Coordinates of C-alpha atoms and ligand atoms in Angstrom, one line a residue:
M152 CA 16.4 0.2 8.0
N153 CA 14.7 2.9 10.4
K154 CA 13.4 0.9 13.5
P155 CA 9.8 1.7 13.9
E156 CA 9.2 3.4 17.3
P157 CA 6.5 1.6 19.4
P158 CA 3.3 3.4 19.1
V159 CA 2.5 5.9 21.9
T160 CA -1.1 6.8 21.5
G161 CA -3.8 4.5 23.1
N162 CA -6.6 2.5 21.5
F163 CA -9.4 0.4 22.9
I164 CA -7.4 -2.7 21.5
R165 CA -4.6 -1.6 24.1
N166 CA -7.0 -0.7 27.0
I167 CA -8.3 -4.4 26.6
I168 CA -4.8 -5.6 26.4
D169 CA -3.6 -3.6 29.6
E170 CA -6.6 -5.1 31.5
D171 CA -5.8 -8.7 30.7
L172 CA -2.2 -7.7 31.7
S173 CA -3.3 -6.4 35.0
V174 CA -4.9 -10.0 36.0
N175 CA -2.2 -11.6 34.5
K176 CA -4.1 -13.3 31.8
N177 CA -2.2 -15.6 29.5
D178 CA 0.8 -15.1 32.2
G179 CA 1.4 -11.7 31.0
R180 CA 2.1 -12.6 27.7
V181 CA 1.0 -10.6 24.3
A182 CA 1.2 -12.7 20.9
T183 CA -0.3 -11.4 18.0
R184 CA 0.0 -12.5 14.2
F185 CA -0.5 -11.0 10.8
P186 CA -2.3 -13.5 8.7
P187 CA -2.8 -12.5 5.0
E188 CA -3.7 -15.0 2.1
P189 CA -1.7 -15.4 -0.3
N190 CA -3.9 -14.5 -3.2
G191 CA -2.7 -10.8 -4.2
Y192 CA -0.1 -7.9 -3.0
L193 CA -0.7 -6.4 0.0
H194 CA -2.2 -2.9 0.2
I195 CA -2.5 0.3 2.5
G196 CA -5.4 -1.4 4.3
H197 CA -3.2 -4.3 5.2
A198 CA -0.3 -2.0 6.6
K199 CA -3.1 -0.7 9.0
S200 CA -3.2 -4.2 10.3
I201 CA 0.4 -5.0 10.0
C202 CA 1.4 -1.8 12.0
L203 CA -1.1 -2.8 14.7
N204 CA -0.3 -6.3 15.2
F205 CA 3.5 -5.7 15.0
G206 CA 3.1 -2.4 16.9
I207 CA 1.0 -4.1 19.9
A208 CA 3.5 -6.9 20.0
A209 CA 6.6 -4.3 20.3
Q210 CA 5.0 -2.1 22.8
Y211 CA 4.2 -5.2 25.3
G212 CA 7.6 -6.8 24.4
G213 CA 5.6 -9.4 22.9
S214 CA 5.7 -11.2 19.5
C215 CA 3.9 -11.1 16.3
N216 CA 3.9 -13.8 13.8
L217 CA 3.6 -13.8 10.1
R218 CA 1.2 -16.5 8.6
F219 CA 0.0 -17.5 5.6
D220 CA -3.5 -18.4 5.3
D221 CA -2.9 -20.7 2.5
T222 CA -6.2 -22.9 2.4
N223 CA -7.6 -21.8 -1.1
P224 CA -5.0 -23.4 -3.2
A225 CA -6.9 -22.4 -6.5
K226 CA -6.3 -18.5 -6.0
E227 CA -2.6 -18.5 -4.2
S228 CA 1.0 -18.2 -5.4
E229 CA 4.6 -18.3 -4.3
E230 CA 5.0 -14.9 -6.1
Y231 CA 2.5 -13.5 -3.6
V232 CA 4.1 -15.2 -0.7
N233 CA 7.5 -13.6 -1.5
A234 CA 6.3 -10.3 -2.1
I235 CA 4.4 -10.1 1.4
K236 CA 7.3 -11.0 2.9
D237 CA 9.1 -8.3 1.1
D238 CA 6.2 -5.8 2.0
V239 CA 6.3 -6.7 5.7
S240 CA 10.1 -6.2 5.9
W241 CA 10.2 -3.2 4.1
L242 CA 7.6 -1.5 6.7
G243 CA 10.2 -2.2 9.1
F244 CA 8.9 -5.3 11.0
E245 CA 10.4 -8.5 11.9
W246 CA 8.2 -11.5 12.6
H247 CA 8.8 -13.8 15.3
E248 CA 8.0 -17.0 13.5
L249 CA 6.6 -17.6 10.1
H250 CA 3.7 -20.0 9.5
H251 CA 1.4 -21.5 6.9
A252 CA -1.9 -22.7 7.8
S253 CA -0.9 -25.8 5.6
D254 CA 1.5 -26.6 8.0
Y255 CA -1.3 -27.5 10.4
F256 CA -3.4 -29.6 7.9
E257 CA -2.8 -32.8 9.5
Q258 CA -3.5 -31.4 12.9
L259 CA -6.7 -29.6 11.6
Y260 CA -7.8 -32.9 9.9
N261 CA -7.3 -35.1 13.3
Y262 CA -9.3 -32.1 15.0
A263 CA -12.0 -32.5 12.6
C264 CA -12.1 -36.4 13.5
D265 CA -12.4 -35.3 16.9
L266 CA -15.5 -33.3 16.3
I267 CA -16.7 -36.2 14.3
K268 CA -16.3 -38.4 17.4
K269 CA -18.1 -35.9 19.8
G270 CA -21.0 -35.8 17.3
K271 CA -20.2 -32.0 16.4
A272 CA -19.7 -32.7 13.0
Y273 CA -21.1 -34.7 10.2
V274 CA -20.6 -35.4 6.4
D275 CA -23.5 -33.9 4.0
S276 CA -23.8 -35.2 0.8
S277 CA -26.4 -32.3 -0.1
T278 CA -25.5 -30.6 -3.4
A279 CA -24.1 -26.8 -2.9
E280 CA -27.7 -25.8 -4.0
E281 CA -29.4 -27.7 -1.6
V282 CA -27.2 -26.6 1.4
R283 CA -27.9 -23.0 0.5
E284 CA -31.3 -23.6 0.2
M285 CA -31.4 -25.2 3.7
R286 CA -29.5 -22.3 5.3
G287 CA -32.3 -20.0 5.6
S288 CA -32.4 -16.5 5.8
L289 CA -31.8 -13.5 8.5
T290 CA -35.8 -13.6 9.1
E291 CA -36.0 -17.4 8.6
P292 CA -34.5 -20.4 10.4
G293 CA -32.5 -23.0 8.4
V294 CA -33.6 -26.7 7.7
E295 CA -31.8 -29.5 9.2
S296 CA -30.1 -31.6 6.7
P297 CA -31.2 -35.4 5.9
Y298 CA -27.6 -36.2 6.5
R299 CA -27.3 -34.6 9.6
N300 CA -27.7 -37.6 12.2
R301 CA -25.2 -40.0 10.3
S302 CA -23.6 -42.4 12.4
I303 CA -20.2 -41.3 13.7
E304 CA -18.6 -44.4 12.0
E305 CA -20.0 -43.6 8.6
N306 CA -19.1 -40.0 9.3
L307 CA -15.4 -41.1 9.8
A308 CA -15.2 -43.2 7.0
L309 CA -16.7 -40.7 4.9
F310 CA -14.4 -38.0 6.0
E311 CA -11.6 -40.6 5.3
K312 CA -12.7 -41.3 1.8
M313 CA -13.0 -37.4 1.0
R314 CA -9.5 -37.0 2.2
N315 CA -8.4 -39.9 0.2
G316 CA -9.6 -38.3 -3.2
D317 CA -12.1 -41.0 -3.6
F318 CA -15.2 -38.3 -4.3
A319 CA -15.4 -35.6 -7.0
D320 CA -15.4 -31.8 -5.9
G321 CA -18.7 -30.9 -4.6
E322 CA -19.7 -34.3 -3.7
H323 CA -19.7 -34.2 0.1
I324 CA -18.6 -31.6 2.6
L325 CA -17.9 -31.7 6.5
R326 CA -20.2 -29.3 8.6
A327 CA -20.3 -28.5 12.0
K328 CA -23.1 -29.7 14.1
I329 CA -24.4 -26.4 15.8
D330 CA -27.8 -24.8 15.4
M331 CA -29.7 -24.6 12.2
A332 CA -32.1 -22.2 13.8
S333 CA -29.4 -19.8 15.1
G334 CA -30.0 -16.0 14.6
N335 CA -26.5 -16.1 13.5
I336 CA -26.3 -17.6 9.9
N337 CA -22.7 -18.5 10.7
M338 CA -23.6 -20.9 13.4
R339 CA -26.2 -22.7 11.0
D340 CA -23.9 -25.6 10.8
P341 CA -21.1 -24.2 8.7
T342 CA -18.7 -25.8 6.3
L343 CA -15.4 -27.1 7.9
Y344 CA -13.8 -29.1 4.9
R345 CA -14.7 -29.1 1.2
I346 CA -13.3 -31.4 -1.8
R347 CA -11.0 -29.5 -4.0
K348 CA -8.9 -31.6 -6.3
V349 CA -6.3 -28.8 -6.6
E350 CA -2.4 -28.9 -6.3
H351 CA -1.5 -26.8 -3.4
V352 CA 1.8 -24.5 -3.9
R353 CA 3.1 -26.3 -0.8
T354 CA 1.2 -29.6 -0.2
G355 CA 1.1 -30.6 -3.7
N356 CA -1.4 -33.2 -4.3
S357 CA -1.3 -34.9 -0.7
W358 CA -4.7 -33.4 0.1
S359 CA -8.2 -33.7 -1.7
I360 CA -9.8 -31.8 1.0
Y361 CA -9.0 -28.1 2.2
P362 CA -10.2 -26.7 5.7
M363 CA -12.5 -23.5 5.5
Y364 CA -11.2 -20.1 7.0
D365 CA -13.2 -19.8 9.8
Y366 CA -12.4 -23.5 11.0
T367 CA -8.5 -22.9 10.1
H368 CA -8.2 -19.4 11.3
C369 CA -8.8 -20.0 15.2
V370 CA -7.1 -23.4 15.2
S371 CA -3.9 -22.0 13.6
D372 CA -4.0 -19.0 16.3
A373 CA -4.5 -21.5 18.9
M374 CA -1.4 -23.6 17.8
E375 CA 0.5 -20.8 17.8
N376 CA -0.6 -19.4 21.4
I377 CA -1.7 -16.4 20.0
T378 CA -3.3 -14.1 23.1
H379 CA -5.2 -11.5 21.1
S380 CA -6.3 -12.5 17.4
L381 CA -7.0 -8.8 15.7
C382 CA -9.1 -9.0 12.6
T383 CA -11.8 -6.5 10.9
L384 CA -15.2 -5.7 11.8
E385 CA -16.5 -8.2 9.2
F386 CA -15.8 -11.3 11.2
E387 CA -17.9 -10.0 14.3
D388 CA -20.3 -12.2 13.4
H389 CA -17.8 -14.9 12.8
R390 CA -16.7 -14.7 16.5
P391 CA -19.3 -17.1 18.1
L392 CA -17.9 -19.7 15.2
Y393 CA -14.3 -18.7 16.4
D394 CA -15.2 -19.7 20.1
W395 CA -17.3 -22.5 19.4
V396 CA -14.5 -24.5 17.5
L397 CA -12.0 -23.9 20.5
D398 CA -14.4 -24.4 22.9
E399 CA -15.1 -28.2 21.5
L400 CA -11.4 -28.9 20.8
Q401 CA -8.7 -29.3 23.5
T402 CA -6.6 -26.9 21.7
P403 CA -3.5 -25.6 23.7
A404 CA -4.7 -22.2 24.0
H405 CA -8.2 -20.2 23.3
P406 CA -6.9 -16.6 21.8
Q407 CA -9.4 -13.9 22.1
Q408 CA -10.5 -12.3 18.8
I409 CA -10.9 -8.5 18.9
E410 CA -12.4 -6.4 15.7
F411 CA -11.3 -3.2 14.4
A412 CA -12.5 -1.2 11.5
R413 CA -10.9 -1.7 8.2
L414 CA -9.2 1.1 6.4
S415 CA -11.3 2.7 3.6
L416 CA -9.5 5.3 1.5
E417 CA -10.6 8.0 -0.7
Y418 CA -9.9 7.9 -4.5
T419 CA -8.7 4.0 -4.1
M420 CA -10.1 1.0 -3.9
L421 CA -8.6 -1.5 -1.2
S422 CA -9.8 -5.0 -1.8
K423 CA -7.2 -7.5 -3.8
R424 CA -10.2 -8.7 -5.7
R425 CA -10.4 -5.3 -7.2
L426 CA -6.7 -4.6 -7.5
I427 CA -6.4 -8.0 -9.6
Q428 CA -8.8 -6.7 -12.0
L429 CA -7.1 -3.4 -12.4
V430 CA -3.8 -5.4 -13.3
E431 CA -5.3 -8.1 -15.5
E432 CA -7.4 -5.4 -17.7
N433 CA -4.4 -3.4 -17.7
H434 CA -5.5 -0.3 -16.3
V435 CA -2.2 0.0 -14.6
E436 CA 1.0 -1.4 -15.5
G437 CA 1.4 -4.0 -12.9
W438 CA 1.0 -4.6 -9.0
D439 CA 3.9 -2.2 -8.4
D440 CA 2.2 0.7 -10.7
P441 CA 3.1 3.9 -8.8
R442 CA -0.5 4.7 -8.6
M443 CA -1.5 1.6 -7.2
P444 CA -2.4 1.5 -3.3
T445 CA -0.3 -1.6 -2.9
I446 CA 2.3 -1.3 -0.6
T447 CA 4.7 -2.2 -3.6
G448 CA 3.1 0.5 -5.6
I449 CA 3.3 3.0 -2.9
R450 CA 6.9 2.3 -2.3
R451 CA 7.6 2.8 -6.1
R452 CA 5.6 6.1 -5.9
G453 CA 8.2 7.2 -3.3
Y454 CA 6.6 6.8 0.1
T455 CA 9.0 6.0 2.8
P456 CA 8.0 3.2 5.4
A457 CA 8.5 5.8 8.3
S458 CA 5.3 8.1 6.5
I459 CA 3.1 5.0 6.2
R460 CA 3.8 4.0 9.8
D461 CA 3.0 7.4 10.8
F462 CA -0.2 7.3 8.6
C463 CA -1.4 4.1 10.4
E464 CA -0.9 5.9 13.3
R465 CA -2.5 9.3 12.7
I466 CA -5.7 7.3 11.6
G467 CA -6.0 5.3 15.0
I468 CA -7.7 1.9 15.3
T469 CA -11.5 2.3 16.0
K470 CA -14.6 0.2 16.0
N471 CA -16.4 2.7 13.5
D472 CA -15.9 2.0 9.8
S473 CA -14.9 5.6 8.2
W474 CA -13.3 6.9 5.1
I475 CA -9.8 8.3 5.4
E476 CA -9.1 11.0 2.7
M477 CA -6.1 10.7 0.7
A478 CA -4.8 14.1 1.9
V479 CA -4.2 12.4 5.2
L480 CA -2.0 9.9 3.6
E481 CA -0.3 12.4 1.4
T482 CA 0.3 14.7 4.3
C483 CA 2.3 12.0 6.0
I484 CA 4.7 11.8 3.0
R485 CA 5.3 15.2 2.5
D486 CA 5.9 15.9 6.4
D487 CA 8.4 13.4 6.3
L488 CA 10.3 14.5 2.9
N489 CA 9.8 18.0 3.9
E490 CA 11.8 17.1 6.7
N491 CA 14.5 14.8 5.2
S492 CA 14.7 15.1 1.3
H493 CA 17.6 16.9 -0.3
R494 CA 16.4 19.7 -2.5
R495 CA 17.5 19.8 -6.3
M496 CA 16.4 21.7 -9.4
A497 CA 14.7 20.1 -12.7
V498 CA 13.0 21.5 -15.3
L499 CA 10.2 19.1 -16.9
D500 CA 8.9 21.2 -19.7
P501 CA 12.0 23.3 -20.9
I502 CA 12.5 26.4 -22.6
K503 CA 15.6 27.8 -23.4
V504 CA 17.1 30.8 -21.9
T505 CA 20.4 32.4 -23.6
I506 CA 22.3 35.0 -21.4
T507 CA 23.4 37.2 -24.0
D508 CA 25.9 39.3 -22.0
L509 CA 28.0 36.2 -21.2
P510 CA 30.3 34.6 -23.3
E511 CA 29.7 31.1 -24.9
D512 CA 31.9 29.2 -22.7
H513 CA 30.9 30.7 -19.5
H514 CA 31.2 28.4 -16.6
E515 CA 30.5 29.8 -12.8
E516 CA 30.3 27.2 -10.2
L517 CA 27.6 28.4 -7.5
S518 CA 26.9 26.4 -4.3
F519 CA 23.6 25.6 -2.9
A520 CA 22.3 24.3 0.3
N521 CA 20.9 20.7 0.0
H522 CA 18.2 21.6 2.5
P523 CA 17.2 25.2 3.4
Q524 CA 16.9 24.9 7.2
N525 CA 19.2 21.9 7.7
E526 CA 22.9 23.0 7.1
A527 CA 24.0 19.5 8.3
L528 CA 22.7 18.0 5.1
G529 CA 25.4 19.8 3.3
R530 CA 25.9 21.7 0.0
R531 CA 26.1 21.0 -3.5
P532 CA 27.8 22.8 -6.5
I533 CA 25.6 23.9 -9.5
A534 CA 27.0 25.0 -12.7
F535 CA 25.8 28.5 -14.2
S536 CA 26.4 29.2 -17.9
N537 CA 25.0 31.4 -20.6
K538 CA 22.7 28.5 -21.9
L539 CA 19.8 28.0 -19.3
L540 CA 16.5 26.4 -19.0
I541 CA 13.4 27.1 -17.3
D542 CA 10.0 25.9 -17.0
R543 CA 7.5 26.7 -20.1
D544 CA 5.0 27.7 -17.0
D545 CA 7.4 30.5 -15.8
F546 CA 7.3 32.5 -18.9
S547 CA 4.3 34.4 -20.2
E548 CA 3.8 36.6 -23.0
D549 CA 0.2 37.3 -21.9
P550 CA 0.5 37.5 -18.1
P551 CA -2.5 37.2 -16.0
P552 CA -2.8 39.8 -13.2
K553 CA -0.1 39.5 -10.1
Y554 CA 2.1 37.1 -12.5
Q555 CA 5.6 37.1 -10.8
R556 CA 7.4 35.2 -13.2
L557 CA 9.1 36.4 -16.3
V558 CA 7.4 38.2 -19.1
P559 CA 8.8 40.1 -22.3
G560 CA 10.8 43.2 -20.6
G561 CA 10.5 42.0 -17.5
E562 CA 12.7 40.7 -14.4
V563 CA 13.1 37.6 -12.6
R564 CA 15.6 36.0 -10.0
L565 CA 16.8 32.5 -11.1
R566 CA 17.0 31.0 -7.9
G567 CA 20.3 31.2 -5.7
S568 CA 22.0 33.2 -8.5
Y569 CA 21.4 36.6 -10.8
V570 CA 18.6 38.5 -11.7
I571 CA 17.8 38.6 -15.5
K572 CA 16.1 40.4 -17.9
C573 CA 14.0 39.1 -20.9
H574 CA 14.7 41.4 -24.1
D575 CA 14.1 39.0 -27.0
V576 CA 11.2 36.2 -27.5
I577 CA 12.5 34.0 -30.2
K578 CA 9.5 31.8 -32.0
D579 CA 9.4 29.0 -34.4
S580 CA 7.5 29.1 -37.7
S581 CA 4.3 28.1 -36.0
G582 CA 4.6 30.5 -33.3
N583 CA 5.7 28.6 -30.4
V584 CA 8.3 30.3 -28.0
V585 CA 11.8 28.5 -28.5
E586 CA 14.2 30.8 -26.7
L587 CA 14.2 33.6 -24.4
R588 CA 17.3 36.1 -24.8
C589 CA 18.0 37.8 -21.6
T590 CA 20.9 40.0 -19.6
H591 CA 21.8 39.4 -16.4
D592 CA 22.5 42.0 -13.6
A593 CA 25.9 40.9 -12.2
A594 CA 25.4 42.8 -9.1
T595 CA 22.6 40.6 -8.1
L596 CA 24.4 37.3 -7.3
G597 CA 23.2 36.9 -3.1
K598 CA 22.1 40.6 -3.3
K599 CA 19.0 42.4 -4.2
P600 CA 19.0 44.9 -7.3
E601 CA 19.5 48.5 -6.6
G602 CA 16.8 50.8 -7.0
R603 CA 14.1 48.4 -7.9
K604 CA 12.0 45.5 -6.5
V605 CA 11.9 42.0 -8.2
K606 CA 9.7 39.7 -6.7
G607 CA 9.5 36.6 -8.8
V608 CA 12.0 33.8 -8.3
I609 CA 12.0 30.7 -10.6
H610 CA 14.3 27.7 -11.0
W611 CA 16.4 26.6 -13.7
V612 CA 19.1 24.2 -14.9
S613 CA 21.8 24.8 -17.0
E614 CA 21.6 22.9 -20.4
T615 CA 25.5 22.9 -20.9
H616 CA 25.9 21.0 -17.4
G617 CA 22.4 19.1 -16.7
V618 CA 21.6 16.0 -17.5
Q619 CA 18.3 14.9 -19.7
G620 CA 15.6 12.5 -18.3
E621 CA 12.1 11.4 -17.6
V622 CA 9.7 12.4 -15.0
R623 CA 6.4 10.7 -14.7
V624 CA 3.8 13.0 -12.9
Y625 CA 1.5 10.8 -11.1
D626 CA -2.0 11.8 -9.5
H627 CA -5.0 9.9 -8.3
L628 CA -5.9 6.8 -10.3
F629 CA -9.6 7.7 -9.9
N630 CA -11.4 10.5 -10.3
T631 CA -14.2 9.9 -7.7
P632 CA -14.0 9.4 -3.8
N633 CA -15.4 5.7 -4.2
P634 CA -14.4 4.5 -7.4
A635 CA -15.7 0.8 -6.1
G636 CA -19.1 2.0 -6.4
A637 CA -18.8 2.9 -9.9
D638 CA -20.6 1.2 -12.7
S639 CA -17.5 0.4 -14.5
I640 CA -13.6 1.0 -14.0
E641 CA -13.2 3.0 -17.2
S642 CA -15.8 5.7 -16.3
V643 CA -14.1 6.4 -13.0
I644 CA -10.1 6.1 -14.4
N645 CA -8.6 9.7 -14.1
P646 CA -7.1 9.9 -17.6
E647 CA -4.5 12.4 -16.3
S648 CA -3.4 10.0 -13.4
C649 CA -0.2 9.5 -15.3
I650 CA 1.6 12.0 -17.4
I651 CA 5.1 11.1 -18.9
K652 CA 7.5 14.1 -19.5
Q653 CA 10.7 12.9 -21.8
N654 CA 12.6 15.9 -22.2
C655 CA 13.1 17.2 -18.6
Y656 CA 16.4 18.4 -17.3
F657 CA 18.0 17.7 -14.2
E658 CA 20.7 19.5 -12.3
A659 CA 24.1 17.7 -12.8
D660 CA 24.2 16.2 -9.5
L661 CA 21.1 14.2 -9.9
Q662 CA 23.0 11.8 -12.3
N663 CA 24.4 10.5 -8.8
A664 CA 21.0 9.7 -7.3
K665 CA 20.3 6.0 -6.7
P666 CA 17.1 4.1 -7.4
E667 CA 14.6 4.9 -4.6
E668 CA 16.5 8.0 -3.7
R669 CA 13.9 10.9 -2.7
F670 CA 14.2 14.6 -3.8
Q671 CA 12.2 17.7 -3.7
F672 CA 12.5 19.6 -6.8
E673 CA 12.0 23.0 -6.2
R674 CA 8.8 24.4 -6.7
L675 CA 7.4 21.2 -8.3
G676 CA 7.0 18.7 -5.8
Y677 CA 8.5 15.3 -4.1
F678 CA 10.4 13.1 -6.6
V679 CA 11.8 9.6 -6.4
A680 CA 14.2 7.9 -8.5
D681 CA 12.3 4.9 -10.1
R682 CA 13.4 1.6 -8.5
R683 CA 13.0 -0.3 -11.9
D684 CA 13.9 2.1 -14.4
H685 CA 16.2 5.0 -13.2
T686 CA 20.0 4.6 -14.3
K687 CA 22.8 7.0 -14.6
E688 CA 22.4 7.3 -18.2
R689 CA 18.9 8.1 -18.3
P690 CA 17.5 9.3 -15.1
V691 CA 13.9 8.3 -14.6
F692 CA 11.9 10.2 -11.4
N693 CA 8.2 9.4 -10.4
R694 CA 6.3 12.4 -8.5
T695 CA 5.4 11.5 -5.1
V696 CA 3.3 14.1 -4.2
T697 CA 2.9 17.7 -5.0
L698 CA 4.3 20.7 -2.7
R699 CA 0.6 21.3 -1.3
D700 CA -2.5 19.8 -1.2
T701 CA -4.7 20.4 -4.5
W702 CA -7.3 17.6 -4.0
T703 CA -9.1 18.3 -0.8
R704 CA -12.6 19.8 -1.5
Ligands
ATP979 P1 -9.1 -8.1 0.8 O1 -10.3 -7.9 0.7 O2 -8.1 -7.1 0.1 O3 -8.6 -9.5 -0.1 P2 -8.6 -9.7 2.9 O4 -9.1 -9.1 4.3 O5 -9.6 -10.7 2.2 O6 -8.4 -8.2 2.0 P3 -6.6 -10.9 3.9 O7 -5.0 -11.4 3.3 O8 -7.4 -12.1 4.5 O9 -7.3 -9.9 3.1 O10 -6.1 -10.1 5.2 C1 -5.0 -10.2 6.2 C2 -5.5 -9.3 7.2 O11 -5.3 -8.0 6.7 C3 -6.4 -9.5 7.9 O12 -6.5 -9.5 9.0 C4 -7.5 -8.2 7.4 O13 -8.6 -8.2 8.2 C5 -6.7 -7.3 7.3 N1 -7.0 -6.3 6.3 C6 -7.3 -6.6 5.1 N2 -7.8 -5.2 4.5 C7 -7.8 -4.4 5.5 C8 -8.1 -3.1 5.6 N3 -8.8 -2.4 4.5 N4 -8.0 -2.3 6.8 C9 -7.5 -3.3 7.7 N5 -7.2 -4.2 7.8 C10 -7.3 -5.0 6.7
MG980 MG1 -9.5 -12.7 2.1

């Protein structure tokens, strides 16, 4: 596995940490965590948070934990837990400790009892509707609940009964007692616990109550001795509550919450809720559909871990929400594959070319460099015969101006071999071109033709030696930069986001491609052997990205 380099550029979070270290805060320790909720697969937005948290830890010789925020049992599953672990590892990061918020359920319960004993939490028996009404609004203060001044003893007894399962869902909640008139609605006696008689993946049926995110998160951070708790901007208004809980409790540490802007990427949507919808409504084939912005989807599309880390570094970390163009992500994989991938030839939409001045059994072995600028990547043999295939796009009976490919009576160079001339165009009964009869100029192998210029160069595969298979030509899943803002998903799905070509021909060497091996198919783009479906018998390649940007407006 290619190890990530510690990030080199600065950002405002690194400045905060540098300052903390200069005054020896936290005894010079840096400890971060990545805290996903296992309620879906990770997406490229999560990669930003992963690269930041693990990158900071690596840069400062600190540690980064992976913590599953599993306090919402109805939506969480083991499948998601395993997928998240795979994704983080694939991106090239190793977590220091692996935790689950559910490991802290007992401790969280005891801390909640401490709050009750301090008169800082109470059991509210109002209905959800009443609680909502009493909360007030941005312009009006809230109203105190009639249950707010229950005695400590009554609260402790009720809370214990809640835990024991003596009440139904929704009958009571435990709330912090802070300030119903606070300008920050999160501070208006927020809920700490609710009753949920749902089985939990890890704790089974031992709990009838589950702690809320805001309460769980800060305590979990403190239990793990996290120093810098990095989260996205929407939690800025929750920071006073984060600090209130830790100030009221005698936790072993008081981490500092710092917020940064979440990633928004054009032509896709980054929210697990939306991505679940795409999967459940069958707009895509699954979480790892190569058009999905999930890490597993992007991986299957052919992106490398290094290209994703590079992307996260290029977009940087700021306090301002902004949209990133898809072209930025695509440039990262293009740069990587341009430098590192082997070149191969493939024909996606074949048309036969017969070289009439060569015998039927002609076989000639040519040698091709795997990379034009890097001889160290070696060479491979390619067979040339009298039966070839070229892409349909590379021939035109009625060429537009400046067309430099093959035309009736015209010449073109076959990449790495000879100049050929088309003298006969054979059509079927419906008028489709099915074969081009050509002659070759034997003096043009690796040499310019005498006395004339031939500008065009096209790719080809020997039909006799090549291997047949499938190519999936992927494009953006949506045809609008902000699909989440559309009225319906159907209206913004790009109907050409996946075009399957079943009758492709690959040069023989591609039979040896392993799943997830990446190539540049000359003149066509970058492709990866599909990690699910590719076999030696039937190669299947996914288009990762075109050779050049075709989308930037
Ligand atoms: P979603 O809305 O997709 O479910 P989430 O924020 O609810 O996202 P979590 O599993 O809670 O998902 O996220 C784990 C971590 O990843 C959090 O710290 C969160 O801030 C961060 N994160 C999630 N989405 C993004 C994003 N688009 N850009 C940067 N960080 C993100
Ligand atoms: Mg969430």
